[in-house]
PDB file of C-alpha atoms in Angstrom:
ATOM      1  CA  ARG A  13    -208.962 104.504  48.113  1.00 72.00           C
ATOM      2  CA  LYS A  14    -205.152 104.469  47.108  1.00 81.00           C
ATOM      3  CA  GLU A  15    -204.018 106.420  44.269  1.00 88.00           C
ATOM      4  CA  VAL A  16    -202.445 103.360  43.106  1.00 93.00           C
ATOM      5  CA  GLU A  17    -203.484 100.067  42.788  1.00 94.00           C
ATOM      6  CA  GLN A  18    -201.950  96.826  42.019  1.00 94.00           C
ATOM      7  CA  ASP A  19    -201.647  92.644  42.193  1.00 88.00           C
ATOM      8  CA  PRO A  20    -198.929  92.696  44.148  1.00 85.00           C
ATOM      9  CA  GLY A  21    -198.916  88.034  43.026  1.00 86.00           C
ATOM     10  CA  PRO A  22    -196.505  87.219  43.368  1.00 93.00           C
ATOM     11  CA  PHE A  23    -196.250  85.410  39.873  1.00 95.00           C
ATOM     12  CA  ASN A  24    -194.520  82.592  39.653  1.00 96.00           C
ATOM     13  CA  VAL A  25    -193.938  81.168  36.388  1.00 97.00           C
ATOM     14  CA  PRO A  26    -191.466  78.505  33.682  1.00 97.00           C
ATOM     15  CA  GLU A  27    -189.334  80.159  31.480  1.00 98.00           C
ATOM     16  CA  GLY A  28    -190.328  81.137  28.167  1.00 97.00           C
ATOM     17  CA  ALA A  29    -193.872  81.275  29.063  1.00 98.00           C
ATOM     18  CA  THR A  30    -196.135  84.607  28.856  1.00 98.00           C
ATOM     19  CA  VAL A  31    -197.350  86.787  32.228  1.00 97.00           C
ATOM     20  CA  ALA A  32    -199.038  90.330  32.072  1.00 96.00           C
ATOM     21  CA  PHE A  33    -200.389  92.244  35.061  1.00 96.00           C
ATOM     22  CA  ASN A  34    -202.178  95.747  35.851  1.00 95.00           C
ATOM     23  CA  CYS A  35    -202.587  98.571  37.657  1.00 95.00           C
ATOM     24  CA  THR A  36    -205.700 100.912  38.794  1.00 96.00           C
ATOM     25  CA  TYR A  37    -205.115 104.336  39.350  1.00 94.00           C
ATOM     26  CA  SER A  38    -207.916 107.108  41.161  1.00 92.00           C
ATOM     27  CA  ASN A  39    -206.482 110.112  39.234  1.00 88.00           C
ATOM     28  CA  SER A  40    -208.637 110.769  36.339  1.00 87.00           C
ATOM     29  CA  ALA A  41    -206.012 113.947  35.866  1.00 86.00           C
ATOM     30  CA  SER A  42    -202.842 111.621  35.888  1.00 87.00           C
ATOM     31  CA  GLN A  43    -201.184 112.255  32.535  1.00 85.00           C
ATOM     32  CA  SER A  44    -198.183 110.475  32.282  1.00 90.00           C
ATOM     33  CA  PHE A  45    -197.196 106.620  32.491  1.00 94.00           C
ATOM     34  CA  PHE A  46    -193.873 104.425  33.774  1.00 95.00           C
ATOM     35  CA  TRP A  47    -193.798 100.581  34.680  1.00 97.00           C
ATOM     36  CA  TYR A  48    -190.346 101.041  37.097  1.00 97.00           C
ATOM     37  CA  ARG A  49    -188.236  96.747  38.419  1.00 97.00           C
ATOM     38  CA  GLN A  50    -186.668  96.974  40.769  1.00 96.00           C
ATOM     39  CA  ASP A  51    -184.873  93.891  41.925  1.00 95.00           C
ATOM     40  CA  CYS A  52    -184.327  93.207  45.658  1.00 90.00           C
ATOM     41  CA  ARG A  53    -182.422  95.437  48.526  1.00 88.00           C
ATOM     42  CA  LYS A  54    -182.310  97.608  45.197  1.00 94.00           C
ATOM     43  CA  GLU A  55    -183.686 101.220  43.442  1.00 95.00           C
ATOM     44  CA  PRO A  56    -186.564 101.430  41.357  1.00 96.00           C
ATOM     45  CA  LYS A  57    -185.084 101.643  37.792  1.00 96.00           C
ATOM     46  CA  LEU A  58    -187.405 102.768  35.651  1.00 96.00           C
ATOM     47  CA  LEU A  59    -188.514  99.690  33.143  1.00 97.00           C
ATOM     48  CA  MET A  60    -190.857 101.679  30.362  1.00 95.00           C
ATOM     49  CA  SER A  61    -192.678 104.682  30.091  1.00 93.00           C
ATOM     50  CA  VAL A  62    -196.284 103.906  28.905  1.00 92.00           C
ATOM     51  CA  TYR A  63    -198.264 106.036  25.647  1.00 79.00           C
ATOM     52  CA  SER A  64    -201.668 106.666  25.327  1.00 81.00           C
ATOM     53  CA  SER A  65    -201.047 104.510  22.356  1.00 77.00           C
ATOM     54  CA  GLY A  66    -200.064 101.630  24.152  1.00 84.00           C
ATOM     55  CA  ASN A  67    -195.844 100.377  23.307  1.00 92.00           C
ATOM     56  CA  GLU A  68    -193.517  97.914  23.031  1.00 93.00           C
ATOM     57  CA  ASP A  69    -189.979  97.808  23.685  1.00 93.00           C
ATOM     58  CA  GLY A  70    -188.043  93.684  23.333  1.00 96.00           C
ATOM     59  CA  ARG A  71    -190.503  91.146  24.761  1.00 97.00           C
ATOM     60  CA  PHE A  72    -192.818  93.476  27.413  1.00 97.00           C
ATOM     61  CA  THR A  73    -195.649  95.468  26.596  1.00 97.00           C
ATOM     62  CA  ALA A  74    -197.452  97.860  28.382  1.00 96.00           C
ATOM     63  CA  GLN A  75    -200.959  99.603  27.468  1.00 95.00           C
ATOM     64  CA  LEU A  76    -202.441 102.477  29.191  1.00 94.00           C
ATOM     65  CA  ASN A  77    -207.081 102.645  28.907  1.00 93.00           C
ATOM     66  CA  ARG A  78    -207.728 105.737  29.235  1.00 92.00           C
ATOM     67  CA  ALA A  79    -211.412 105.455  29.970  1.00 92.00           C
ATOM     68  CA  SER A  80    -211.330 102.905  32.327  1.00 93.00           C
ATOM     69  CA  GLN A  81    -207.884 104.367  34.298  1.00 94.00           C
ATOM     70  CA  TYR A  82    -205.432 101.292  33.973  1.00 92.00           C
ATOM     71  CA  ILE A  83    -202.729  99.745  32.305  1.00 95.00           C
ATOM     72  CA  SER A  84    -201.276  97.299  31.942  1.00 95.00           C
ATOM     73  CA  LEU A  85    -197.189  95.082  31.400  1.00 97.00           C
ATOM     74  CA  LEU A  86    -197.377  91.997  29.532  1.00 97.00           C
ATOM     75  CA  ILE A  87    -194.091  90.571  29.458  1.00 98.00           C
ATOM     76  CA  ARG A  88    -193.389  87.676  26.734  1.00 98.00           C
ATOM     77  CA  ASP A  89    -190.507  84.793  26.235  1.00 98.00           C
ATOM     78  CA  SER A  90    -189.969  84.909  30.644  1.00 98.00           C
ATOM     79  CA  LYS A  91    -186.286  84.328  31.247  1.00 98.00           C
ATOM     80  CA  LEU A  92    -185.195  84.377  34.646  1.00 98.00           C
ATOM     81  CA  SER A  93    -183.655  87.257  34.599  1.00 97.00           C
ATOM     82  CA  ASP A  94    -186.899  89.030  34.680  1.00 98.00           C
ATOM     83  CA  SER A  95    -187.273  88.069  38.237  1.00 97.00           C
ATOM     84  CA  ALA A  96    -188.001  91.227  40.240  1.00 96.00           C
ATOM     85  CA  THR A  97    -190.788  93.334  41.649  1.00 95.00           C
ATOM     86  CA  TYR A  98    -192.584  95.431  39.524  1.00 97.00           C
ATOM     87  CA  LEU A  99    -193.393  98.668  40.494  1.00 96.00           C
ATOM     88  CA  CYS A 100    -196.693 100.765  38.331  1.00 95.00           C
ATOM     89  CA  VAL A 101    -196.035 105.357  39.151  1.00 95.00           C
ATOM     90  CA  VAL A 102    -198.650 107.440  37.753  1.00 93.00           C
ATOM     91  CA  ASN A 103    -198.211 111.022  37.321  1.00 89.00           C
ATOM     92  CA  THR A 104    -200.550 113.773  38.312  1.00 77.00           C
ATOM     93  CA  PRO A 105    -199.430 116.934  38.981  1.00 70.00           C
ATOM     94  CA  TYR A 106    -196.208 117.749  40.623  1.00 75.00           C
ATOM     95  CA  LYS A 107    -195.813 114.134  41.798  1.00 82.00           C
ATOM     96  CA  LEU A 108    -194.709 110.814  41.125  1.00 88.00           C
ATOM     97  CA  SER A 109    -197.385 108.236  42.845  1.00 91.00           C
ATOM     98  CA  PHE A 110    -196.696 104.377  42.618  1.00 93.00           C
ATOM     99  CA  GLY A 111    -198.358 100.971  43.306  1.00 93.00           C
ATOM    100  CA  ALA A 112    -197.030  98.396  46.260  1.00 92.00           C
ATOM    101  CA  GLY A 113    -195.282  96.322  43.220  1.00 94.00           C
ATOM    102  CA  THR A 114    -196.610  92.684  41.406  1.00 95.00           C
ATOM    103  CA  THR A 115    -193.912  90.523  42.004  1.00 95.00           C
ATOM    104  CA  VAL A 116    -192.579  88.221  38.997  1.00 96.00           C
ATOM    105  CA  THR A 117    -191.146  84.972  39.473  1.00 97.00           C
ATOM    106  CA  VAL A 118    -189.578  83.215  36.656  1.00 97.00           C
ATOM    107  CA  ARG A 119    -188.311  79.129  37.480  1.00 96.00           C
ATOM    108  CA  ALA A 120    -186.452  76.898  34.907  1.00 95.00           C
TER     109      ALA A 120
ATOM    110  CA  ASP B  13    -170.989 110.297  34.866  1.00 61.00           C
ATOM    111  CA  GLY B  14    -174.762 111.978  35.281  1.00 69.00           C
ATOM    112  CA  GLY B  15    -176.243 111.027  38.396  1.00 93.00           C
ATOM    113  CA  ILE B  16    -177.748 111.233  41.180  1.00 96.00           C
ATOM    114  CA  THR B  17    -175.760 109.656  44.770  1.00 96.00           C
ATOM    115  CA  GLN B  18    -177.199 108.851  47.919  1.00 97.00           C
ATOM    116  CA  SER B  19    -175.265 108.013  51.476  1.00 95.00           C
ATOM    117  CA  PRO B  20    -174.395 107.111  53.282  1.00 95.00           C
ATOM    118  CA  LYS B  21    -176.100 103.207  51.937  1.00 95.00           C
ATOM    119  CA  TYR B  22    -176.384 101.618  56.346  1.00 96.00           C
ATOM    120  CA  LEU B  23    -176.980 104.138  58.873  1.00 94.00           C
ATOM    121  CA  PHE B  24    -177.225 103.220  62.527  1.00 93.00           C
ATOM    122  CA  ARG B  25    -179.345 105.787  64.478  1.00 90.00           C
ATOM    123  CA  LYS B  26    -180.219 105.609  68.440  1.00 90.00           C
ATOM    124  CA  GLU B  27    -183.714 106.119  69.436  1.00 87.00           C
ATOM    125  CA  GLY B  28    -183.883 110.245  70.283  1.00 87.00           C
ATOM    126  CA  GLN B  29    -181.049 111.462  67.701  1.00 91.00           C
ATOM    127  CA  ASN B  30    -181.467 113.120  65.056  1.00 94.00           C
ATOM    128  CA  VAL B  31    -180.085 111.690  61.766  1.00 95.00           C
ATOM    129  CA  THR B  32    -179.620 113.241  57.934  1.00 96.00           C
ATOM    130  CA  LEU B  33    -179.495 111.277  54.374  1.00 97.00           C
ATOM    131  CA  SER B  34    -177.832 113.688  51.638  1.00 98.00           C
ATOM    132  CA  CYS B  35    -179.050 113.318  47.719  1.00 98.00           C
ATOM    133  CA  GLU B  36    -176.695 114.547  45.740  1.00 98.00           C
ATOM    134  CA  GLN B  37    -177.634 115.382  41.606  1.00 97.00           C
ATOM    135  CA  ASN B  38    -175.624 116.608  38.265  1.00 96.00           C
ATOM    136  CA  LEU B  39    -178.267 115.517  36.166  1.00 95.00           C
ATOM    137  CA  ASN B  40    -179.467 120.199  36.469  1.00 94.00           C
ATOM    138  CA  HIS B  41    -183.148 118.787  37.568  1.00 94.00           C
ATOM    139  CA  ASP B  42    -185.016 120.510  39.468  1.00 93.00           C
ATOM    140  CA  ALA B  43    -187.054 118.389  41.259  1.00 94.00           C
ATOM    141  CA  MET B  44    -186.351 116.268  43.932  1.00 96.00           C
ATOM    142  CA  TYR B  45    -188.349 113.352  46.156  1.00 96.00           C
ATOM    143  CA  TRP B  46    -188.128 111.690  49.422  1.00 97.00           C
ATOM    144  CA  TYR B  47    -189.899 108.412  49.333  1.00 97.00           C
ATOM    145  CA  ARG B  48    -189.536 105.664  52.465  1.00 97.00           C
ATOM    146  CA  GLN B  49    -190.308 102.403  51.350  1.00 95.00           C
ATOM    147  CA  ASP B  50    -191.181  99.860  53.583  1.00 93.00           C
ATOM    148  CA  PRO B  51    -190.449  95.675  53.640  1.00 85.00           C
ATOM    149  CA  GLY B  52    -193.110  94.367  51.259  1.00 78.00           C
ATOM    150  CA  GLN B  53    -194.178  97.940  50.028  1.00 82.00           C
ATOM    151  CA  GLY B  54    -194.128 100.932  48.194  1.00 86.00           C
ATOM    152  CA  LEU B  55    -193.245 104.023  48.027  1.00 93.00           C
ATOM    153  CA  ARG B  56    -194.430 106.425  50.497  1.00 94.00           C
ATOM    154  CA  LEU B  57    -193.941 110.164  49.872  1.00 94.00           C
ATOM    155  CA  ILE B  58    -191.889 112.439  52.452  1.00 97.00           C
ATOM    156  CA  TYR B  59    -191.370 115.692  50.794  1.00 97.00           C
ATOM    157  CA  TYR B  60    -190.875 117.310  47.340  1.00 96.00           C
ATOM    158  CA  SER B  61    -189.157 120.394  45.667  1.00 96.00           C
ATOM    159  CA  GLN B  62    -189.786 121.995  42.781  1.00 93.00           C
ATOM    160  CA  ILE B  63    -187.441 124.626  42.621  1.00 93.00           C
ATOM    161  CA  VAL B  64    -184.976 125.768  44.967  1.00 95.00           C
ATOM    162  CA  ASN B  65    -185.610 127.103  48.755  1.00 95.00           C
ATOM    163  CA  ASP B  66    -189.609 125.424  47.930  1.00 95.00           C
ATOM    164  CA  PHE B  67    -190.479 122.318  49.332  1.00 96.00           C
ATOM    165  CA  GLN B  68    -193.543 120.946  50.102  1.00 96.00           C
ATOM    166  CA  LYS B  69    -195.091 117.696  52.138  1.00 96.00           C
ATOM    167  CA  GLY B  70    -195.891 114.779  51.149  1.00 94.00           C
ATOM    168  CA  ASP B  71    -197.756 111.121  52.533  1.00 92.00           C
ATOM    169  CA  ILE B  72    -196.021 110.996  55.304  1.00 95.00           C
ATOM    170  CA  ALA B  73    -193.769 113.992  56.327  1.00 97.00           C
ATOM    171  CA  GLU B  74    -195.383 114.329  60.048  1.00 96.00           C
ATOM    172  CA  GLY B  75    -191.278 113.329  61.876  1.00 96.00           C
ATOM    173  CA  TYR B  76    -188.958 114.634  59.178  1.00 97.00           C
ATOM    174  CA  SER B  77    -187.244 117.744  57.707  1.00 98.00           C
ATOM    175  CA  VAL B  78    -185.238 119.029  54.502  1.00 98.00           C
ATOM    176  CA  SER B  79    -184.102 121.647  52.853  1.00 98.00           C
ATOM    177  CA  ARG B  80    -183.128 123.199  49.831  1.00 98.00           C
ATOM    178  CA  GLU B  81    -181.290 125.670  49.217  1.00 97.00           C
ATOM    179  CA  LYS B  82    -179.309 124.373  46.881  1.00 97.00           C
ATOM    180  CA  LYS B  83    -180.264 123.079  42.874  1.00 97.00           C
ATOM    181  CA  GLU B  84    -178.055 119.621  43.468  1.00 97.00           C
ATOM    182  CA  SER B  85    -178.788 118.945  47.001  1.00 98.00           C
ATOM    183  CA  PHE B  86    -182.262 118.110  49.203  1.00 98.00           C
ATOM    184  CA  PRO B  87    -181.518 116.616  51.885  1.00 98.00           C
ATOM    185  CA  LEU B  88    -183.043 113.973  54.240  1.00 98.00           C
ATOM    186  CA  THR B  89    -183.735 115.535  58.440  1.00 97.00           C
ATOM    187  CA  VAL B  90    -184.859 111.706  59.760  1.00 96.00           C
ATOM    188  CA  THR B  91    -186.400 114.176  63.535  1.00 94.00           C
ATOM    189  CA  SER B  92    -186.419 111.971  66.996  1.00 89.00           C
ATOM    190  CA  ALA B  93    -189.767 112.433  65.686  1.00 89.00           C
ATOM    191  CA  GLN B  94    -190.423 109.643  63.767  1.00 90.00           C
ATOM    192  CA  LYS B  95    -191.798 107.024  65.721  1.00 88.00           C
ATOM    193  CA  ASN B  96    -190.310 104.326  63.590  1.00 91.00           C
ATOM    194  CA  PRO B  97    -187.693 106.137  61.210  1.00 93.00           C
ATOM    195  CA  THR B  98    -186.362 102.379  60.089  1.00 95.00           C
ATOM    196  CA  ALA B  99    -187.311 101.776  56.815  1.00 96.00           C
ATOM    197  CA  PHE B 100    -185.503 101.861  53.101  1.00 97.00           C
ATOM    198  CA  TYR B 101    -185.099 105.291  52.159  1.00 98.00           C
ATOM    199  CA  LEU B 102    -185.055 106.589  47.720  1.00 97.00           C
ATOM    200  CA  CYS B 103    -184.043 110.572  46.872  1.00 98.00           C
ATOM    201  CA  ALA B 104    -184.950 110.738  43.303  1.00 96.00           C
ATOM    202  CA  SER B 105    -184.864 113.542  40.773  1.00 95.00           C
ATOM    203  CA  ARG B 106    -186.567 114.589  37.401  1.00 92.00           C
ATOM    204  CA  GLY B 107    -185.933 116.998  34.853  1.00 88.00           C
ATOM    205  CA  GLN B 108    -189.772 117.888  33.890  1.00 80.00           C
ATOM    206  CA  LEU B 109    -193.258 116.643  35.168  1.00 76.00           C
ATOM    207  CA  ASN B 110    -193.691 114.275  33.218  1.00 80.00           C
ATOM    208  CA  THR B 111    -191.227 112.468  32.544  1.00 87.00           C
ATOM    209  CA  GLU B 112    -189.455 109.905  34.529  1.00 90.00           C
ATOM    210  CA  ALA B 113    -187.274 109.808  37.919  1.00 92.00           C
ATOM    211  CA  PHE B 114    -184.301 108.802  37.894  1.00 94.00           C
ATOM    212  CA  PHE B 115    -183.298 106.880  41.268  1.00 96.00           C
ATOM    213  CA  GLY B 116    -180.232 107.553  43.958  1.00 97.00           C
ATOM    214  CA  GLN B 117    -178.995 103.758  45.418  1.00 96.00           C
ATOM    215  CA  GLY B 118    -181.151 104.358  48.234  1.00 97.00           C
ATOM    216  CA  THR B 119    -179.573 104.325  52.624  1.00 97.00           C
ATOM    217  CA  ARG B 120    -181.278 102.034  54.176  1.00 96.00           C
ATOM    218  CA  LEU B 121    -182.359 102.719  58.086  1.00 96.00           C
ATOM    219  CA  THR B 122    -181.808 100.999  61.122  1.00 94.00           C
ATOM    220  CA  VAL B 123    -182.713 102.036  64.704  1.00 90.00           C
ATOM    221  CA  VAL B 124    -180.680 100.281  67.472  1.00 86.00           C
TER     222      VAL B 124
END
């Protein structure tokens, strides 16, 4: 079983739509969680850290469910500029494990 | 500006050659990482270092070597033993164990 698994998508949504996707992780000792955004042929950049109570940053909301070992990301009011691959990242002691990414395409 | 710098951005290697990818950071981070990314796939960990003069193998270390002689620098050598080295290589660093990582802009290596 992979350490971090994501729905690869692609999610193809119109501008203004809401899109949500999940990520599951296998190591119950995981201590911190992140969502990164990666544009084509670029390095990943931090979108948001995921806190145990869930957190919101503008149009983006992240949730963590430790009991079921999954993390979710919700994007409201999608913009064309939200088109990217979203990487779920799970921290186990000493290393970060990455999911393969969820591709989101927002169309006009 | 503080950051993490990788060079070169593009690198071409002949079969049988060793090449070294540079990674430098001025963020005063203790931990540094090397990842490999293949098209349509996630990042896979090659090597990581938690402190100067110490490093550990990641999930796909075969055919690679690293050194960590200075806190700021974590170069990666892709040796001729690496059978399929063509990929996008990303270096990252972070200050504390549970914090986010910061990435360099990556090196795209192609075997010709």
